[in-house]
mmCIF file of C-alpha atoms in Angstrom:
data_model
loop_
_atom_site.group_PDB
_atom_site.id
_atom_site.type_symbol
_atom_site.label_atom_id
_atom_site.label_comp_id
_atom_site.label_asym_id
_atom_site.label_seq_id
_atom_site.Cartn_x
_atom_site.Cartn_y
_atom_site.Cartn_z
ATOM 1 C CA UNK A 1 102.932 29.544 92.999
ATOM 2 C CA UNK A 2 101.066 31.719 95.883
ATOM 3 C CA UNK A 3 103.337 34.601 96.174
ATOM 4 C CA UNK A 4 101.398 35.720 99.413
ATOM 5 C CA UNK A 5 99.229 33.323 101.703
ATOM 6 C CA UNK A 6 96.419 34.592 103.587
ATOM 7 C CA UNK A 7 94.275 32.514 105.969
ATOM 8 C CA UNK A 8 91.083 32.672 106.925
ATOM 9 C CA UNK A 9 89.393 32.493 103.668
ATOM 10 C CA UNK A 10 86.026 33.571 105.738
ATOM 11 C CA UNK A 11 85.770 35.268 109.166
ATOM 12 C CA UNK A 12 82.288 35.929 111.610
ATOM 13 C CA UNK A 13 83.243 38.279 114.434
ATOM 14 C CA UNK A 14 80.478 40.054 116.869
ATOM 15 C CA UNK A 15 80.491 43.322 117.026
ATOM 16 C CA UNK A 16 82.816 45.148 119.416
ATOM 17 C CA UNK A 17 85.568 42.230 118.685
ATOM 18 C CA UNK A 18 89.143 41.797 117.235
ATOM 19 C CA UNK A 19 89.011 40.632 113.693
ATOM 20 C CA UNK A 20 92.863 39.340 112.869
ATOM 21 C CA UNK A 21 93.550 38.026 109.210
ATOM 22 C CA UNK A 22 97.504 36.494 108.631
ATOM 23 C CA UNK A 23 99.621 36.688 105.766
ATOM 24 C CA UNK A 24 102.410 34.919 105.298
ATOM 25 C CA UNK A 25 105.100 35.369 101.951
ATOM 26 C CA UNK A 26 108.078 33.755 100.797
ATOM 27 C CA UNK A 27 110.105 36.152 98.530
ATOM 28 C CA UNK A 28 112.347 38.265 101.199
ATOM 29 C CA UNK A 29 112.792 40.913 98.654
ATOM 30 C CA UNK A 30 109.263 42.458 99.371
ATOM 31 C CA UNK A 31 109.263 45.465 100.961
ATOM 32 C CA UNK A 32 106.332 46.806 101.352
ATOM 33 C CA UNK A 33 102.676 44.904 102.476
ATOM 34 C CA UNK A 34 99.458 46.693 101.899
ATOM 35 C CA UNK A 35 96.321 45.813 103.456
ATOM 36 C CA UNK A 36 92.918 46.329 101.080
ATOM 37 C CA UNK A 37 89.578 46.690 102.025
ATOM 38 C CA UNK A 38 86.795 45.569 98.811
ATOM 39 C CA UNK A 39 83.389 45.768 98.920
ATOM 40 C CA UNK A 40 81.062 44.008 96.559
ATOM 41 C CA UNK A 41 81.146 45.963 93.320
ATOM 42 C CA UNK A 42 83.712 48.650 94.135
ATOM 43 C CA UNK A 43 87.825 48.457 93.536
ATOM 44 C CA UNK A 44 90.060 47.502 96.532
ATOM 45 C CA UNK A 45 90.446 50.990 98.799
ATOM 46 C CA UNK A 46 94.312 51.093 100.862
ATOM 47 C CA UNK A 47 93.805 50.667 104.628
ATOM 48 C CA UNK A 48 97.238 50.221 105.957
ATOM 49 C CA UNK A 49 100.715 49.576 104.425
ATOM 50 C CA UNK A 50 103.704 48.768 106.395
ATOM 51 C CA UNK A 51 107.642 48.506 105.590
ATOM 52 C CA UNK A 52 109.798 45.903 107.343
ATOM 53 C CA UNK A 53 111.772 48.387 109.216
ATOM 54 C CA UNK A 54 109.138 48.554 111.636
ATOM 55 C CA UNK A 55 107.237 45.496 113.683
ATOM 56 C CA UNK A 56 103.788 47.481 114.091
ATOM 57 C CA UNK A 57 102.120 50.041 112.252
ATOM 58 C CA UNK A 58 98.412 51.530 113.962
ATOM 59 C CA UNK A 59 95.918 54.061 112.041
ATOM 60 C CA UNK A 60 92.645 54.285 114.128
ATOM 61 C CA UNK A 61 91.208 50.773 114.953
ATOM 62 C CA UNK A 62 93.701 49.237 112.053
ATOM 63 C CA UNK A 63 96.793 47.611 113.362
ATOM 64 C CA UNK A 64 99.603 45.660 111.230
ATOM 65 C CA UNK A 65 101.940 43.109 113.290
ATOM 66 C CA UNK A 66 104.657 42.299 111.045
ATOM 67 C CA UNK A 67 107.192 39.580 112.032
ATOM 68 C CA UNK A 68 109.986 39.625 109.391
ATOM 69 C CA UNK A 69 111.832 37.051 110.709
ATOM 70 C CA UNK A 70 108.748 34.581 110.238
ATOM 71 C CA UNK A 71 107.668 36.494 106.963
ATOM 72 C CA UNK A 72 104.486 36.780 108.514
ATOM 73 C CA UNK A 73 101.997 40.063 108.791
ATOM 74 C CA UNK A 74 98.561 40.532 109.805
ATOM 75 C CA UNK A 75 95.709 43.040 109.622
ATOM 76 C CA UNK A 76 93.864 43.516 113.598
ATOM 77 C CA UNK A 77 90.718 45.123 113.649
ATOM 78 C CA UNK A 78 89.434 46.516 117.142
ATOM 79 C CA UNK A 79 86.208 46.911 117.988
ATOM 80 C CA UNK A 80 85.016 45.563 114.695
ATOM 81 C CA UNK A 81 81.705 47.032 112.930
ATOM 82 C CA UNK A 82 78.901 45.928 110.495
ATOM 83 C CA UNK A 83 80.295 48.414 108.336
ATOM 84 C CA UNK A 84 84.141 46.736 108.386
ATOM 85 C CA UNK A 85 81.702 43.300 106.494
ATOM 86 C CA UNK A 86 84.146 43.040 103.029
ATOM 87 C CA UNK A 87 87.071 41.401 101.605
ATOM 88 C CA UNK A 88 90.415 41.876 103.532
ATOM 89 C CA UNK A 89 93.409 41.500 100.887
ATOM 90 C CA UNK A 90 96.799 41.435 102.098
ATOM 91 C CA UNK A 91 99.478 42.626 99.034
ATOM 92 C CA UNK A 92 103.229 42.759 99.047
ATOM 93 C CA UNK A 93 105.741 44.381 96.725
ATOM 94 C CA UNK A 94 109.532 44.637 96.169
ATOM 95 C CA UNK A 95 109.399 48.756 96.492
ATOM 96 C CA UNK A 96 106.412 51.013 95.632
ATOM 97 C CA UNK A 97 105.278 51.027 92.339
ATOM 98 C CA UNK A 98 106.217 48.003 91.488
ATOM 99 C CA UNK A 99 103.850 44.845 90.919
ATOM 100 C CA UNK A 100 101.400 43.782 93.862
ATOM 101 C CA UNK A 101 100.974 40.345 94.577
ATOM 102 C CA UNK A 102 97.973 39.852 96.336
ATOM 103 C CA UNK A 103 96.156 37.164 99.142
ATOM 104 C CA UNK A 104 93.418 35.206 97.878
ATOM 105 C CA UNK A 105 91.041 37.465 100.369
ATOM 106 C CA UNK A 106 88.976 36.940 104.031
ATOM 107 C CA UNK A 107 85.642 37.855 104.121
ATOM 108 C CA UNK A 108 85.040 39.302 106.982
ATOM 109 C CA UNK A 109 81.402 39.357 108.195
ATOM 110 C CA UNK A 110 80.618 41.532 111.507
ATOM 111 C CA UNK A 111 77.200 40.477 113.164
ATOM 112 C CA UNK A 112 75.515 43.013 115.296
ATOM 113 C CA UNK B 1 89.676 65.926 92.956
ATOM 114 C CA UNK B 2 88.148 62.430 91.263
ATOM 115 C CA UNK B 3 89.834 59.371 91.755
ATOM 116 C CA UNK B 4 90.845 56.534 89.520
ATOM 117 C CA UNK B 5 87.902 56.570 87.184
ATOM 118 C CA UNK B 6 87.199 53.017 84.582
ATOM 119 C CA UNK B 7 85.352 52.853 81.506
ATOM 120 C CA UNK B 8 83.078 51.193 80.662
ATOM 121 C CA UNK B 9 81.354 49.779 84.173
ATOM 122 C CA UNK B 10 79.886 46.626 82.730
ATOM 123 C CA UNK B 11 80.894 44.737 79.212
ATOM 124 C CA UNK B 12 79.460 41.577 77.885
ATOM 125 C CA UNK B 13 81.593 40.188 74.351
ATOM 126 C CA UNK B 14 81.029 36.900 72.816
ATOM 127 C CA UNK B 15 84.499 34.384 72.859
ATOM 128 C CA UNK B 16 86.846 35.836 69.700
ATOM 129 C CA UNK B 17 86.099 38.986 69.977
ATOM 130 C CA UNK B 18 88.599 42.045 71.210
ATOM 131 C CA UNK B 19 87.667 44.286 74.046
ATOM 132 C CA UNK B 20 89.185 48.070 75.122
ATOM 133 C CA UNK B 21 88.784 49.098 78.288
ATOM 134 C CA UNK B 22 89.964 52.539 79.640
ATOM 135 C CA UNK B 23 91.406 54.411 82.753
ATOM 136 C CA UNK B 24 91.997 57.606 84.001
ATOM 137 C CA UNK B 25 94.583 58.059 86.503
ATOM 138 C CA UNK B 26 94.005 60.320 89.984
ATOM 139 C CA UNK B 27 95.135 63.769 89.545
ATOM 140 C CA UNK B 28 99.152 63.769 89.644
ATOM 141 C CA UNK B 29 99.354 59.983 89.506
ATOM 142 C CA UNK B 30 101.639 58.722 86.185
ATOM 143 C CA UNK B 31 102.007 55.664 86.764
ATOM 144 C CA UNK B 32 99.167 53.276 85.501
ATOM 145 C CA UNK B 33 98.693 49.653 86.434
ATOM 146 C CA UNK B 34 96.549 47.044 85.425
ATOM 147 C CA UNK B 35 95.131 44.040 86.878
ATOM 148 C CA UNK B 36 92.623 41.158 86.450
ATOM 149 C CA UNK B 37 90.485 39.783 89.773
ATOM 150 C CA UNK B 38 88.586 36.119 89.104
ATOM 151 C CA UNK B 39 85.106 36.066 90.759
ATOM 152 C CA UNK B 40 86.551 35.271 94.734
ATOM 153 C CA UNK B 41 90.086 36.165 93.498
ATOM 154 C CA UNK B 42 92.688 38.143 94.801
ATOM 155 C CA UNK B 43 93.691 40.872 92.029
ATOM 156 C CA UNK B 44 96.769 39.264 89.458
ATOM 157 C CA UNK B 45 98.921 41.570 87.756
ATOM 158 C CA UNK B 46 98.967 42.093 84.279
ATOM 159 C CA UNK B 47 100.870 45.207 83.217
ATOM 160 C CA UNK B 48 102.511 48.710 84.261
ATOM 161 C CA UNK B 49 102.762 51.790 82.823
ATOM 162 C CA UNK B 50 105.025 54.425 83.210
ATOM 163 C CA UNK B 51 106.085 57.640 80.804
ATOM 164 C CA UNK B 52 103.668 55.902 77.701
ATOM 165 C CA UNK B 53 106.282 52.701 78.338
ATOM 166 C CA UNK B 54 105.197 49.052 79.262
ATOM 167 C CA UNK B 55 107.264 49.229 82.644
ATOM 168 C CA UNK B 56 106.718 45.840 83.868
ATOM 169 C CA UNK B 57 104.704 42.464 83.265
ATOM 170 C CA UNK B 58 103.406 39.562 85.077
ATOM 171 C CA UNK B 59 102.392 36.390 83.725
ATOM 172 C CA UNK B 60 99.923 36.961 80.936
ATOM 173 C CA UNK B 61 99.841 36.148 77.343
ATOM 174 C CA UNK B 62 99.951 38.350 75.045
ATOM 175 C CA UNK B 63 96.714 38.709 73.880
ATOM 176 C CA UNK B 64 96.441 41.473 76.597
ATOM 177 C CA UNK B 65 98.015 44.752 75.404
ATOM 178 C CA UNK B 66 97.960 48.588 76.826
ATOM 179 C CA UNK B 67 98.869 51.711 76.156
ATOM 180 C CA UNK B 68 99.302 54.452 78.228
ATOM 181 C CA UNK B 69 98.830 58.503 76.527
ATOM 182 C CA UNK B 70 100.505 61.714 77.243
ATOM 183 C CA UNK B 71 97.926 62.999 79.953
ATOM 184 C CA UNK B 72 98.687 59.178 81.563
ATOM 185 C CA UNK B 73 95.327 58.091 80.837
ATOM 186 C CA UNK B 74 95.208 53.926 80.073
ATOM 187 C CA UNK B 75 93.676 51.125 77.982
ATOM 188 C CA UNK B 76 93.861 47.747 78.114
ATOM 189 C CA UNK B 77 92.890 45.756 74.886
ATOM 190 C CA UNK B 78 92.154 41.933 75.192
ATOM 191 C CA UNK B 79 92.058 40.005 71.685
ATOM 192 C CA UNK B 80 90.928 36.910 70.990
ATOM 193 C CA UNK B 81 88.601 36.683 73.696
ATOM 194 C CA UNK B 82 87.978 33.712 76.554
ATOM 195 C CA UNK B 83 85.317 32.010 78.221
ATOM 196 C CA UNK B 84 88.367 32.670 80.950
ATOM 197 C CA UNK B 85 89.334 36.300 80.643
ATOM 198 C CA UNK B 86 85.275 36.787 82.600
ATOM 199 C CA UNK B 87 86.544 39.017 85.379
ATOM 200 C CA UNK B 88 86.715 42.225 87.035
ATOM 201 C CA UNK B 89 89.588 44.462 85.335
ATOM 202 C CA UNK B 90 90.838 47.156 88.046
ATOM 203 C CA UNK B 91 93.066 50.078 87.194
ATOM 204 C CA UNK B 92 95.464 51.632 89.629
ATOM 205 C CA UNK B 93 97.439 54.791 89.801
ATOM 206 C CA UNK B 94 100.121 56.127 91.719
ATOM 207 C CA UNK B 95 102.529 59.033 91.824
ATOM 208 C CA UNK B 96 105.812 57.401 90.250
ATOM 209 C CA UNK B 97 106.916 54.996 92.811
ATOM 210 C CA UNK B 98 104.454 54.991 95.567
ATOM 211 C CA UNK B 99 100.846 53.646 96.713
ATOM 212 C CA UNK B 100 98.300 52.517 94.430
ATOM 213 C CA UNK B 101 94.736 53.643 94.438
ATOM 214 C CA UNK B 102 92.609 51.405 92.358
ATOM 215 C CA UNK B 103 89.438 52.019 89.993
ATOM 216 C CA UNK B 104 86.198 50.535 90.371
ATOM 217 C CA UNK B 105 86.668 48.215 87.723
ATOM 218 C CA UNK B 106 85.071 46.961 84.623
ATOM 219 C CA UNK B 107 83.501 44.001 84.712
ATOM 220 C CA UNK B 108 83.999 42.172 81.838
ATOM 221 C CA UNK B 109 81.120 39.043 80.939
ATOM 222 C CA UNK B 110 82.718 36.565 77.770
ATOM 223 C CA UNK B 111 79.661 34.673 76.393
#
């Protein structure tokens, strides 16, 4: 069973626009929901992370919306680059350290 | 200050055969964790360590096996190897109970 679900599995945004990739999760003892960023060949590098205690979390052109009543979160991108082109994972976790469940991905492609 | 570094990059073993692959933790991190990501896969958990002690496990047989050394450095050994256990094997640290940085990764090629 998907402990996470993430939707889009692929995403084409112009340049300049708002890429937005949803999670959604089941278990309400998670605590804590990562965002990764992968690109081809490398290990997944921490974007964002958020804790339920809060409904929004921004760093730079990286926002989390997190709706715990709905058990949903998602990753917004403004003013999306070329360079943000990889694979979006969302995560969750019951407390730090502990196992990650991840998303099955969204590749996000940004044309110029 | 290097980051999570894996060993070897790339590893091709025929089916039956037993792999090792290795990890060393970021600077200050003790806690080692170890995952598998499938080609278009998000990253499953296999194992944790913590203080040279298997901390926690998710769903994997146990053909997969670790060990974690005084100076927190990692290995993950895979007997009997799978057409199936093909994949990218990412490492990730963290200070005790916080966020984990991952590895590069191995990728591992069963013929």
């Amino acid at each position: 069973q998907q402990q996470v679900k993430q939707s889009p599995q692929s995403l084409i945004v112009q340049k300049g626009g708002i890429s937005i990739i949803n999670c959604a999760y089941e278990n309400t003892a998670f605590d804590y929901f990562p965002w990764y960023q992968q690109f081809p060949g490398k290990g997944p590098a921490l974007l964002i992370a958020i804790r339920p205690d809060v409904s929004e979390k921004k760093e730079g052109r990286f926002t989390i919306s997190f709706n715990k009543s709905a058990k949903q979160f998602s990753l917004h991108i403004m003013d999306s680059q070329p360079g943000d082109s990889a694979t979006y994972f969302c995560a969750a976790s019951g407390f730090l350290g502990n196992q990650f469940y991840f998303g099955t991905g969204t590749s996000l492609t940004v044309i110029p | 200050d290097a980051g999570v570094t894996q060993s070897p990059t790339h590893l091709i073993k025929t089916r039956g055969q037993q792999v090792t692959l290795r990890c060393s933790p970021k600077s200050g991190h003790d806690t080692v964790s170890w995952y598998q990501q499938a080609l278009g896969q998000g990253p499953q958990f296999i194992f944790q360590y913590y203080e040279e002690e298997e901390r926690q496990r998710g769903n994997f047989p146990d053909r997969f096996s670790g060990h974690q050394f005084p100076n927190y450095s990692s290995e993950l050994n895979v007997n009997a190897l799978l057409l199936g256990d093909s994949a990218l094997y990412l490492c990730a640290s963290s200070p005790g109970e916080a966020e984990q940085y991952f590895g590069p990764g191995t990728r591992l090629t069963v013929t």
